[in-house]
């Protein structure tokens, strides 16, 4: 394990979807620390509190975050850009140098390769230890040149 890493799940007005992510984490035996990231304008914060407790929630100031950036958006729509920006500050405040950002609509985490590393389409197997996968990716990331600040992974959908 590592003490400078966390998983942040972005959510907004969808506490039921996070329940599904929590189920997916349980199926894949996630033991790494994870948090639900909400903005302070979300009218369903209390529902999140009832389901997950305060220790799982991280609430950021939405307008303050919007004011601190230029989203390049002429329509004043904030979408998922604002929480993704806020996570950099949240991670720093929590002492996390590294983090994984997920949306709130994951149903499962699975492999799409056979034991020889060949892609297999139409047959998927749930990852039994997602922590090992994440920590392997983190180890790989740490070996990359310092100019690389983000590592993205592909998802279906």
Coordinates of N, CA and C in Angstrom, one line a residue:
X1 N 0.8 -1.2 0.0 CA 0.0 0.0 0.0 C 0.9 1.2 0.0
X2 N 0.2 2.4 -0.2 CA 1.0 3.6 -0.2 C 0.2 4.6 0.6
X3 N 0.9 5.5 1.3 CA 0.2 6.5 2.1 C 0.0 7.9 1.5
X4 N 0.3 8.0 0.2 CA 0.2 9.3 -0.5 C -0.7 9.1 -1.8
X5 N -1.7 8.2 -1.7 CA -2.6 7.9 -2.8 C -4.0 7.8 -2.3
X6 N -4.9 8.2 -3.1 CA -6.4 8.0 -2.9 C -7.1 7.9 -4.2
X7 N -8.3 7.4 -4.1 CA -9.2 7.3 -5.3 C -10.3 8.4 -5.0
X8 N -10.6 9.2 -6.0 CA -11.6 10.2 -5.8 C -12.8 9.9 -6.9
X9 N -14.0 9.7 -6.4 CA -15.1 9.4 -7.2 C -16.0 10.7 -7.3
X10 N -16.0 11.2 -8.5 CA -16.8 12.5 -8.8 C -18.3 12.1 -8.9
X11 N -19.1 12.8 -8.1 CA -20.5 12.6 -8.2 C -21.3 13.9 -8.0
X12 N -22.5 13.9 -8.5 CA -23.3 15.1 -8.4 C -24.8 14.7 -8.5
X13 N -25.5 14.8 -7.4 CA -27.0 14.6 -7.4 C -27.3 13.1 -7.8
X14 N -26.3 12.2 -7.5 CA -26.6 10.8 -7.8 C -26.0 9.8 -6.7
X15 N -26.5 9.9 -5.5 CA -26.0 9.1 -4.5 C -26.3 7.6 -4.8
X16 N -27.3 7.3 -5.5 CA -27.6 5.9 -5.8 C -26.5 5.3 -6.7
X17 N -26.0 6.1 -7.6 CA -24.9 5.6 -8.5 C -23.6 5.3 -7.7
X18 N -23.3 6.1 -6.7 CA -22.1 5.8 -5.9 C -22.3 4.5 -5.2
X19 N -23.5 4.1 -4.8 CA -23.7 2.8 -4.2 C -23.3 1.7 -5.1
X20 N -23.5 1.9 -6.4 CA -23.1 0.9 -7.4 C -21.6 0.9 -7.5
X21 N -20.9 2.0 -7.5 CA -19.4 2.1 -7.5 C -18.9 1.4 -6.2
X22 N -19.5 1.6 -5.1 CA -19.1 1.0 -3.9 C -19.2 -0.6 -4.0
X23 N -20.3 -1.0 -4.6 CA -20.5 -2.5 -4.9 C -19.3 -3.0 -5.8
X24 N -19.0 -2.2 -6.8 CA -17.9 -2.6 -7.7 C -16.6 -2.7 -7.0
X25 N -16.3 -1.7 -6.1 CA -15.1 -1.7 -5.3 C -15.1 -3.0 -4.4
X26 N -16.2 -3.3 -3.8 CA -16.3 -4.5 -3.0 C -16.0 -5.8 -3.8
X27 N -16.6 -5.9 -5.0 CA -16.4 -7.1 -5.8 C -14.9 -7.2 -6.2
X28 N -14.3 -6.1 -6.4 CA -12.8 -6.1 -6.8 C -11.9 -5.9 -5.6
X29 N -12.4 -6.1 -4.4 CA -11.7 -6.0 -3.1 C -10.8 -4.8 -3.0
X30 N -11.4 -3.6 -3.3 CA -10.6 -2.4 -3.1 C -10.5 -2.1 -1.6
X31 N -9.2 -1.9 -1.2 CA -8.9 -1.5 0.2 C -8.2 -0.1 0.2
X32 N -7.8 0.4 -0.9 CA -7.2 1.7 -1.0 C -8.2 2.7 -0.5
X33 N -7.8 3.8 0.0 CA -8.7 4.9 0.5 C -9.4 5.5 -0.7
X34 N -10.7 5.7 -0.6 CA -11.5 6.3 -1.6 C -12.5 7.3 -1.0
X35 N -12.8 8.3 -1.8 CA -13.7 9.4 -1.3 C -14.6 9.8 -2.4
X36 N -15.8 10.3 -2.0 CA -16.8 10.9 -3.0 C -16.6 12.4 -3.0
X37 N -16.4 12.9 -4.2 CA -16.2 14.4 -4.3 C -17.5 15.0 -4.7
X38 N -17.9 16.0 -3.9 CA -19.2 16.7 -4.2 C -18.9 18.2 -4.1
X39 N -19.7 19.0 -4.9 CA -19.6 20.4 -4.7 C -20.6 20.9 -3.6
X40 N -20.3 22.0 -3.0 CA -21.1 22.5 -1.9 C -22.5 23.0 -2.3
X41 N -22.8 22.9 -3.6 CA -24.1 23.3 -4.1 C -25.0 22.1 -4.4
X42 N -24.5 20.9 -4.2 CA -25.3 19.7 -4.5 C -26.4 19.6 -3.5
X43 N -27.7 19.6 -4.0 CA -28.8 19.6 -3.0 C -29.0 18.2 -2.4
X44 N -28.3 17.2 -2.8 CA -28.4 15.8 -2.3 C -27.3 15.4 -1.3
X45 N -26.5 16.4 -0.8 CA -25.4 16.1 0.1 C -25.9 15.3 1.3
X46 N -27.1 15.6 1.8 CA -27.6 14.9 3.0 C -27.8 13.4 2.7
X47 N -28.3 13.1 1.5 CA -28.5 11.7 1.1 C -27.1 11.0 1.1
X48 N -26.1 11.7 0.5 CA -24.8 11.1 0.5 C -24.3 10.8 2.0
X49 N -24.5 11.8 2.8 CA -24.1 11.7 4.2 C -24.8 10.5 4.9
X50 N -26.1 10.3 4.7 CA -26.8 9.2 5.3 C -26.3 7.9 4.8
X51 N -25.9 7.8 3.5 CA -25.5 6.5 2.9 C -24.0 6.2 3.2
X52 N -23.1 7.2 3.3 CA -21.7 7.0 3.3 C -21.0 7.6 4.5
X53 N -21.7 8.5 5.2 CA -21.0 9.1 6.4 C -20.1 10.2 5.9
X54 N -19.8 11.1 6.9 CA -18.9 12.3 6.5 C -17.5 11.9 6.2
X55 N -17.0 10.8 6.8 CA -15.6 10.4 6.5 C -15.3 10.0 5.1
X56 N -16.3 9.7 4.3 CA -16.2 9.3 2.9 C -16.3 10.5 2.0
X57 N -16.9 11.6 2.5 CA -17.3 12.7 1.6 C -16.2 13.8 1.6
X58 N -15.9 14.4 0.5 CA -15.1 15.5 0.4 C -15.9 16.6 -0.4
X59 N -16.2 17.7 0.2 CA -17.0 18.7 -0.4 C -16.2 19.9 -0.7
X60 N -16.2 20.4 -1.9 CA -15.4 21.5 -2.3 C -16.3 22.7 -2.6
X61 N -15.8 23.9 -2.6 CA -16.5 25.1 -2.9 C -16.6 25.3 -4.4
X62 N -17.8 25.1 -4.9 CA -17.9 25.1 -6.4 C -17.7 26.5 -7.0
X63 N -18.3 27.5 -6.5 CA -18.1 28.8 -7.1 C -16.7 29.3 -7.0
X64 N -16.1 29.1 -5.9 CA -14.7 29.5 -5.7 C -13.8 28.7 -6.7
X65 N -14.1 27.5 -6.9 CA -13.3 26.7 -7.9 C -13.5 27.2 -9.3
X66 N -14.7 27.5 -9.6 CA -15.0 28.1 -11.0 C -14.3 29.4 -11.1
X67 N -14.3 30.3 -10.1 CA -13.7 31.6 -10.2 C -12.2 31.5 -10.3
X68 N -11.6 30.4 -9.9 CA -10.1 30.2 -10.0 C -9.6 29.7 -11.3
X69 N -10.5 29.5 -12.3 CA -10.1 28.9 -13.5 C -10.8 29.5 -14.7
X70 N -10.3 29.3 -15.9 CA -11.0 29.7 -17.1 C -11.3 28.4 -17.8
X71 N -12.6 28.0 -17.8 CA -13.0 26.7 -18.4 C -13.0 26.7 -19.9
X72 N -12.9 27.9 -20.5 CA -13.0 28.0 -21.9 C -14.4 27.7 -22.4
X73 N -15.4 28.1 -21.5 CA -16.8 27.7 -21.8 C -17.6 29.0 -21.8
X74 N -18.2 29.3 -22.9 CA -19.0 30.5 -23.1 C -20.4 30.4 -22.6
X75 N -20.8 29.1 -22.2 CA -22.2 28.8 -21.9 C -22.4 28.7 -20.4
X76 N -21.3 28.9 -19.6 CA -21.4 28.8 -18.1 C -21.9 27.4 -17.6
X77 N -21.5 26.4 -18.4 CA -21.8 25.1 -17.9 C -20.6 24.5 -17.3
X78 N -20.7 23.9 -16.1 CA -19.5 23.5 -15.4 C -19.1 22.0 -15.6
X79 N -20.1 21.2 -15.7 CA -19.9 19.8 -15.9 C -18.9 19.2 -15.0
X80 N -18.1 18.2 -15.5 CA -17.1 17.5 -14.6 C -15.8 18.2 -14.6
X81 N -15.6 19.3 -15.3 CA -14.3 20.0 -15.3 C -14.0 20.6 -13.9
X82 N -15.1 21.2 -13.2 CA -14.9 21.9 -12.0 C -14.4 20.9 -10.9
X83 N -15.1 19.8 -10.7 CA -14.6 18.8 -9.6 C -13.2 18.3 -10.0
X84 N -12.9 18.1 -11.3 CA -11.6 17.5 -11.6 C -10.5 18.6 -11.3
X85 N -10.8 19.8 -11.4 CA -9.9 20.9 -11.0 C -9.7 20.9 -9.5
X86 N -10.9 20.8 -8.8 CA -10.8 20.8 -7.3 C -10.1 19.7 -6.7
X87 N -10.1 18.5 -7.4 CA -9.4 17.3 -6.9 C -7.9 17.6 -6.7
X88 N -7.3 18.4 -7.5 CA -5.8 18.7 -7.3 C -5.6 19.3 -5.9
X89 N -6.5 20.3 -5.5 CA -6.3 20.9 -4.2 C -6.7 19.9 -3.1
X90 N -7.8 19.2 -3.3 CA -8.2 18.2 -2.3 C -7.1 17.2 -2.0
X91 N -6.5 16.6 -3.1 CA -5.5 15.7 -2.9 C -4.3 16.3 -2.1
X92 N -3.9 17.5 -2.5 CA -2.8 18.2 -1.8 C -3.2 18.4 -0.3
X93 N -4.4 18.8 0.0 CA -4.8 19.0 1.4 C -4.8 17.7 2.2
X94 N -5.1 16.6 1.5 CA -5.1 15.3 2.2 C -3.8 14.6 2.3
X95 N -2.8 15.3 1.7 CA -1.4 14.7 1.7 C -1.2 13.7 0.6
X96 N -2.0 13.7 -0.4 CA -1.9 12.7 -1.5 C -1.2 13.3 -2.7
X97 N 0.0 12.7 -3.0 CA 0.7 13.2 -4.2 C 0.2 12.6 -5.4
X98 N -0.4 11.4 -5.3 CA -1.0 10.6 -6.4 C -2.4 10.3 -6.2
X99 N -3.2 10.3 -7.3 CA -4.6 10.0 -7.1 C -5.2 9.5 -8.4
X100 N -6.3 8.7 -8.3 CA -7.1 8.2 -9.4 C -8.4 8.9 -9.3
X101 N -8.9 9.4 -10.5 CA -10.2 10.0 -10.5 C -11.2 9.1 -11.3
X102 N -12.3 8.8 -10.7 CA -13.3 8.0 -11.4 C -14.6 8.7 -11.3
X103 N -15.5 8.4 -12.3 CA -16.9 8.9 -12.2 C -17.7 8.0 -11.4
X104 N -19.0 8.4 -11.1 CA -19.8 7.7 -10.2 C -20.6 6.6 -10.9
X105 N -20.4 6.2 -12.1 CA -21.2 5.3 -12.8 C -20.6 3.9 -13.2
X106 N -19.5 3.6 -12.5 CA -18.9 2.3 -12.7 C -19.7 1.2 -12.1
X107 N -19.9 0.1 -12.8 CA -20.7 -1.0 -12.4 C -19.8 -2.2 -12.0
X108 N -18.6 -2.3 -12.6 CA -17.6 -3.3 -12.4 C -16.3 -2.9 -13.0
X109 N -15.3 -3.6 -12.6 CA -13.9 -3.5 -13.1 C -13.5 -4.9 -13.6
X110 N -13.2 -5.0 -14.9 CA -13.0 -6.3 -15.5 C -11.8 -6.4 -16.4
X111 N -11.3 -7.6 -16.6 CA -10.2 -7.9 -17.6 C -10.9 -8.2 -18.9
X112 N -10.2 -7.9 -20.0 CA -10.6 -8.2 -21.3 C -9.5 -9.0 -22.1
X113 N -8.7 -9.6 -21.3 CA -7.5 -10.4 -21.9 C -7.5 -11.8 -21.3
X114 N -7.0 -12.7 -22.1 CA -6.8 -14.1 -21.6 C -5.5 -14.2 -20.8
X115 N -5.1 -15.3 -20.4 CA -3.9 -15.5 -19.5 C -2.6 -15.2 -20.3
X116 N -2.7 -15.2 -21.7 CA -1.6 -14.9 -22.5 C -1.5 -13.4 -22.9
X117 N -2.4 -12.6 -22.4 CA -2.5 -11.2 -22.7 C -3.1 -10.9 -24.0
X118 N -3.8 -11.8 -24.6 CA -4.5 -11.6 -25.9 C -5.9 -11.1 -25.6
X119 N -6.3 -10.0 -26.3 CA -7.7 -9.5 -26.1 C -8.8 -10.5 -26.4
X120 N -9.7 -10.6 -25.5 CA -10.9 -11.5 -25.7 C -12.1 -10.7 -25.6
X121 N -12.8 -10.7 -26.7 CA -14.1 -9.9 -26.7 C -15.3 -10.7 -26.5
X122 N -16.2 -10.2 -25.8 CA -17.4 -11.0 -25.5 C -17.3 -11.8 -24.2
X123 N -16.2 -11.9 -23.6 CA -16.0 -12.6 -22.3 C -15.2 -11.7 -21.4
X124 N -15.8 -11.3 -20.3 CA -15.1 -10.4 -19.4 C -15.0 -11.1 -18.0
X125 N -14.0 -10.8 -17.3 CA -13.8 -11.4 -16.0 C -13.6 -10.3 -15.0
X126 N -14.4 -10.2 -13.9 CA -14.2 -9.2 -12.9 C -12.8 -9.3 -12.3
X127 N -12.2 -8.1 -12.1 CA -10.9 -8.1 -11.5 C -11.1 -8.4 -10.0
X128 N -10.3 -9.3 -9.5 CA -10.5 -9.8 -8.1 C -9.7 -8.9 -7.1
X129 N -8.6 -8.3 -7.6 CA -7.8 -7.4 -6.7 C -7.5 -6.1 -7.4
X130 N -8.4 -5.2 -7.5 CA -8.2 -3.9 -8.2 C -7.0 -3.1 -7.6
X131 N -6.8 -3.3 -6.3 CA -5.7 -2.6 -5.6 C -4.4 -2.9 -6.3
X132 N -4.1 -4.2 -6.6 CA -2.9 -4.6 -7.3 C -2.8 -3.9 -8.6
X133 N -3.9 -3.9 -9.4 CA -3.8 -3.2 -10.7 C -3.5 -1.7 -10.6
X134 N -4.2 -1.1 -9.6 CA -4.0 0.4 -9.4 C -2.5 0.6 -9.0
X135 N -2.1 -0.1 -8.0 CA -0.7 0.1 -7.5 C 0.3 -0.3 -8.6
X136 N 0.1 -1.2 -9.5 CA 1.0 -1.5 -10.6 C 1.0 -0.3 -11.5
X137 N -0.1 0.3 -11.8 CA -0.2 1.5 -12.7 C 0.6 2.6 -12.0
X138 N 0.4 2.8 -10.7 CA 1.1 3.8 -9.9 C 2.6 3.6 -10.0
X139 N 3.0 2.4 -9.8 CA 4.5 2.1 -9.9 C 5.0 2.4 -11.3
X140 N 4.3 2.1 -12.3 CA 4.7 2.4 -13.7 C 4.8 3.9 -13.8
X141 N 3.7 4.6 -13.4 CA 3.7 6.1 -13.5 C 4.9 6.7 -12.8
X142 N 5.3 6.2 -11.6 CA 6.4 6.8 -10.9 C 7.7 6.7 -11.7
X143 N 7.8 5.7 -12.6 CA 9.0 5.5 -13.4 C 9.1 6.4 -14.6
X144 N 8.0 7.1 -15.0 CA 7.9 7.9 -16.1 C 8.7 9.2 -15.9
X145 N 9.1 9.9 -17.0 CA 9.8 11.2 -16.9 C 8.9 12.1 -16.1
X146 N 9.5 13.0 -15.3 CA 8.8 13.9 -14.4 C 7.9 14.9 -15.2
X147 N 8.1 15.1 -16.5 CA 7.3 16.0 -17.3 C 5.9 15.4 -17.5
X148 N 5.8 14.1 -17.3 CA 4.4 13.5 -17.5 C 3.7 13.6 -16.2
X149 N 2.6 14.4 -16.2 CA 1.9 14.6 -14.9 C 0.5 13.8 -14.9
X150 N 0.2 13.2 -16.0 CA -1.1 12.4 -16.0 C -0.9 11.1 -16.8
X151 N -1.5 10.1 -16.2 CA -1.6 8.8 -16.9 C -3.0 8.4 -17.0
X152 N -3.5 8.2 -18.2 CA -4.9 7.9 -18.4 C -5.0 6.4 -18.8
X153 N -6.1 5.8 -18.4 CA -6.4 4.4 -18.8 C -7.6 4.3 -19.6
X154 N -7.7 3.4 -20.5 CA -8.9 3.2 -21.4 C -10.0 2.5 -20.6
X155 N -11.2 2.9 -21.0 CA -12.4 2.2 -20.4 C -13.3 1.9 -21.6
X156 N -14.2 0.9 -21.4 CA -15.2 0.7 -22.3 C -16.3 1.7 -22.1
X157 N -17.2 1.9 -23.1 CA -18.3 2.7 -22.9 C -18.3 4.0 -23.7

